[in-house]
Every structure is written in structure tokens, then in C-alpha cells.
């Protein structure tokens, strides 16, 4: 009986060794890993940037939609709301986003502001940064616009 069990055990060990390779080596495989990918979308046009900024300044639009357009989200939106109030109080004030220039994940543009009786002011440099595939107005640009509106943080 012991001899028979020994033969069965020997056969089992031999089959196991054959299944895993000679001399008891075990095949291993490295776990699959994905390389991180950066989501890049095409740089928006001046018209698209104009629409994005118009949404941010639209106090009647959903706060979540407005904050989603800002690098600093809700924190930047508090500043933008004050700026929008000032801009809305100046009769005839118009603005336009012009000359967008993308470089990697940053896009610079000129914000042109015109006030009747004063004309068009020199361009204000503003920027968007691509974050998770979305171009967002940078917090620095929010501060720049706030500065010109007298609404610093």
C-alpha cells in the first residue's frame, strides 16, 4: 500500500513538473500595465473661446457649467461673478477674444474690451489650459481680468 501511494505521488509530481516545465520551473507573466495617456483635444477657435468666456460671465447659466470652464472651479467663479457685475454696469461695454495661439496644453489669446466714448483698450492677455481634455480659463487669467475690473481677490 505504501509503495502504491509512493508511485501515485511520484506520478503526480512528474505530471506537475511537466505541466510547469522541466526541473520544476514555473512560468510567470508580468502583470499588464497601461501607460498613462494624455488626452489632447484640438485648440478652440477665437469664436469657441468667446462662447466659453460668455458662459463663464453669464450669471443666469448653471453654476456647475460655469465653474467647469474655470481652472479654479468654484473659487474662481466667486471672482468672476464680481467681474461680471462690473462689466454689466458699464453701458455699451463689449469684449471679444482674438488671436488664440496654442502651445502644448496652454492657449494664449487677447481679450479686447471696448467702451463707447473711450474706444478699444490695449489687449489683455488671457490663457486657457487643457485639463483632462477640456480647455479651462486659467486662474491667473481670472485674476488679470479681475484686476482690470477693480475686483482683485
Coordinates of C-alpha atoms in Angstrom, one line a residue:
X1 CA 0.0 0.0 0.0
X2 CA 2.8 2.4 0.9
X3 CA 4.6 1.5 -2.4
X4 CA 1.5 2.1 -4.4
X5 CA 0.9 5.5 -2.8
X6 CA 4.5 6.4 -3.4
X7 CA 4.1 5.6 -7.1
X8 CA 1.0 7.7 -7.3
X9 CA 2.7 10.6 -5.6
X10 CA 5.7 10.3 -7.9
X11 CA 3.5 10.2 -11.0
X12 CA 1.6 13.3 -9.7
X13 CA 4.9 15.2 -9.1
X14 CA 6.1 14.2 -12.6
X15 CA 2.9 15.4 -14.2
X16 CA 3.0 18.6 -12.3
X17 CA 6.7 19.2 -13.3
X18 CA 5.8 18.5 -16.9
X19 CA 3.0 21.0 -16.8
X20 CA 5.1 23.7 -15.4
X21 CA 8.3 23.0 -17.3
X22 CA 11.4 20.9 -16.7
X23 CA 13.1 20.9 -13.3
X24 CA 10.1 22.4 -11.6
X25 CA 10.4 25.9 -13.1
X26 CA 7.2 27.9 -13.1
X27 CA 6.3 30.2 -15.9
X28 CA 5.5 33.7 -14.8
X29 CA 4.0 36.7 -16.6
X30 CA 4.3 40.3 -15.6
X31 CA 1.0 42.0 -14.8
X32 CA -0.3 44.1 -17.6
X33 CA 0.1 47.8 -17.1
X34 CA -1.2 50.6 -19.2
X35 CA 0.9 53.6 -19.9
X36 CA -0.7 56.8 -18.9
X37 CA -2.2 58.8 -21.8
X38 CA -2.7 62.5 -22.0
X39 CA -6.0 63.5 -23.5
X40 CA -5.4 66.2 -26.0
X41 CA -8.2 68.0 -27.9
X42 CA -7.9 70.4 -30.7
X43 CA -7.3 74.0 -29.7
X44 CA -10.6 76.0 -29.8
X45 CA -11.0 78.9 -32.2
X46 CA -11.5 82.5 -31.2
X47 CA -15.3 82.1 -31.6
X48 CA -15.3 79.0 -29.3
X49 CA -13.2 80.8 -26.7
X50 CA -15.7 83.7 -26.9
X51 CA -18.5 81.3 -26.2
X52 CA -16.7 79.7 -23.3
X53 CA -16.0 83.1 -21.7
X54 CA -19.6 84.2 -22.4
X55 CA -20.8 81.2 -20.5
X56 CA -18.5 81.9 -17.6
X57 CA -19.8 85.5 -17.4
X58 CA -23.4 84.5 -17.8
X59 CA -24.9 84.8 -14.3
X60 CA -28.1 83.1 -15.5
X61 CA -26.3 79.9 -16.5
X62 CA -25.9 77.0 -14.2
X63 CA -23.1 77.5 -11.6
X64 CA -21.7 74.0 -12.3
X65 CA -21.4 74.6 -16.0
X66 CA -19.7 78.0 -15.4
X67 CA -17.3 76.6 -12.8
X68 CA -16.5 73.7 -15.1
X69 CA -15.0 76.2 -17.5
X70 CA -12.6 77.6 -14.9
X71 CA -9.3 76.1 -13.8
X72 CA -10.1 77.1 -10.2
X73 CA -13.7 76.0 -10.4
X74 CA -16.0 77.5 -7.7
X75 CA -13.1 79.5 -6.2
X76 CA -12.6 81.3 -9.5
X77 CA -16.3 81.7 -10.1
X78 CA -16.7 83.9 -7.0
X79 CA -14.3 86.3 -8.5
X80 CA -15.9 86.1 -12.0
X81 CA -19.3 87.0 -10.5
X82 CA -17.9 90.2 -9.2
X83 CA -16.2 91.0 -12.5
X84 CA -19.5 90.3 -14.4
X85 CA -21.3 92.7 -12.2
X86 CA -18.8 95.5 -13.0
X87 CA -18.9 94.7 -16.7
X88 CA -22.6 94.7 -16.8
X89 CA -22.7 98.1 -15.1
X90 CA -20.7 99.9 -17.9
X91 CA -23.2 101.0 -20.6
X92 CA -22.2 99.7 -24.1
X93 CA -19.2 97.7 -22.9
X94 CA -18.3 95.0 -25.4
X95 CA -15.5 92.4 -25.4
X96 CA -14.0 89.9 -27.8
X97 CA -11.5 87.1 -27.7
X98 CA -9.0 87.3 -30.5
X99 CA -5.7 85.8 -31.8
X100 CA -5.7 82.5 -30.0
X101 CA -2.3 80.8 -30.1
X102 CA -1.9 77.3 -28.7
X103 CA 1.4 75.8 -27.5
X104 CA 1.0 72.3 -25.9
X105 CA -1.6 72.4 -23.2
X106 CA -1.7 76.2 -23.0
X107 CA -3.6 78.6 -25.2
X108 CA -3.0 82.4 -25.1
X109 CA -5.4 84.9 -26.5
X110 CA -6.1 88.6 -26.5
X111 CA -9.2 90.0 -24.7
X112 CA -10.2 93.2 -26.4
X113 CA -12.5 95.5 -24.4
X114 CA -14.3 98.4 -26.0
X115 CA -16.2 101.1 -24.1
X116 CA -18.2 103.8 -26.0
X117 CA -16.5 107.2 -25.7
X118 CA -13.2 105.5 -24.7
X119 CA -12.6 103.2 -27.6
X120 CA -10.9 99.9 -27.6
X121 CA -8.3 99.4 -24.8
X122 CA -5.0 97.6 -25.3
X123 CA -5.3 93.8 -25.4
X124 CA -5.5 92.0 -22.1
X125 CA -3.5 88.7 -22.3
X126 CA -5.5 85.8 -21.1
X127 CA -5.0 82.0 -21.3
X128 CA -6.7 78.7 -21.2
X129 CA -5.1 75.4 -20.0
X130 CA -6.2 72.0 -21.2
X131 CA -7.1 69.9 -18.2
X132 CA -8.5 66.3 -18.8
X133 CA -9.3 67.2 -22.4
X134 CA -11.2 70.4 -21.5
X135 CA -9.8 73.9 -22.2
X136 CA -10.3 76.0 -19.0
X137 CA -9.7 79.6 -18.3
X138 CA -6.7 79.8 -16.0
X139 CA -6.9 81.2 -12.5
X140 CA -4.2 83.7 -13.4
X141 CA -6.4 85.0 -16.2
X142 CA -9.3 85.3 -13.9
X143 CA -7.1 87.4 -11.6
X144 CA -5.9 89.5 -14.6
X145 CA -9.5 90.3 -15.7
X146 CA -10.4 91.0 -12.1
X147 CA -7.5 93.4 -11.8
X148 CA -8.8 95.5 -14.8
X149 CA -12.3 95.4 -13.4
X150 CA -11.0 96.6 -10.0
X151 CA -12.1 93.3 -8.3
X152 CA -8.9 91.7 -7.1
X153 CA -9.2 88.6 -4.9

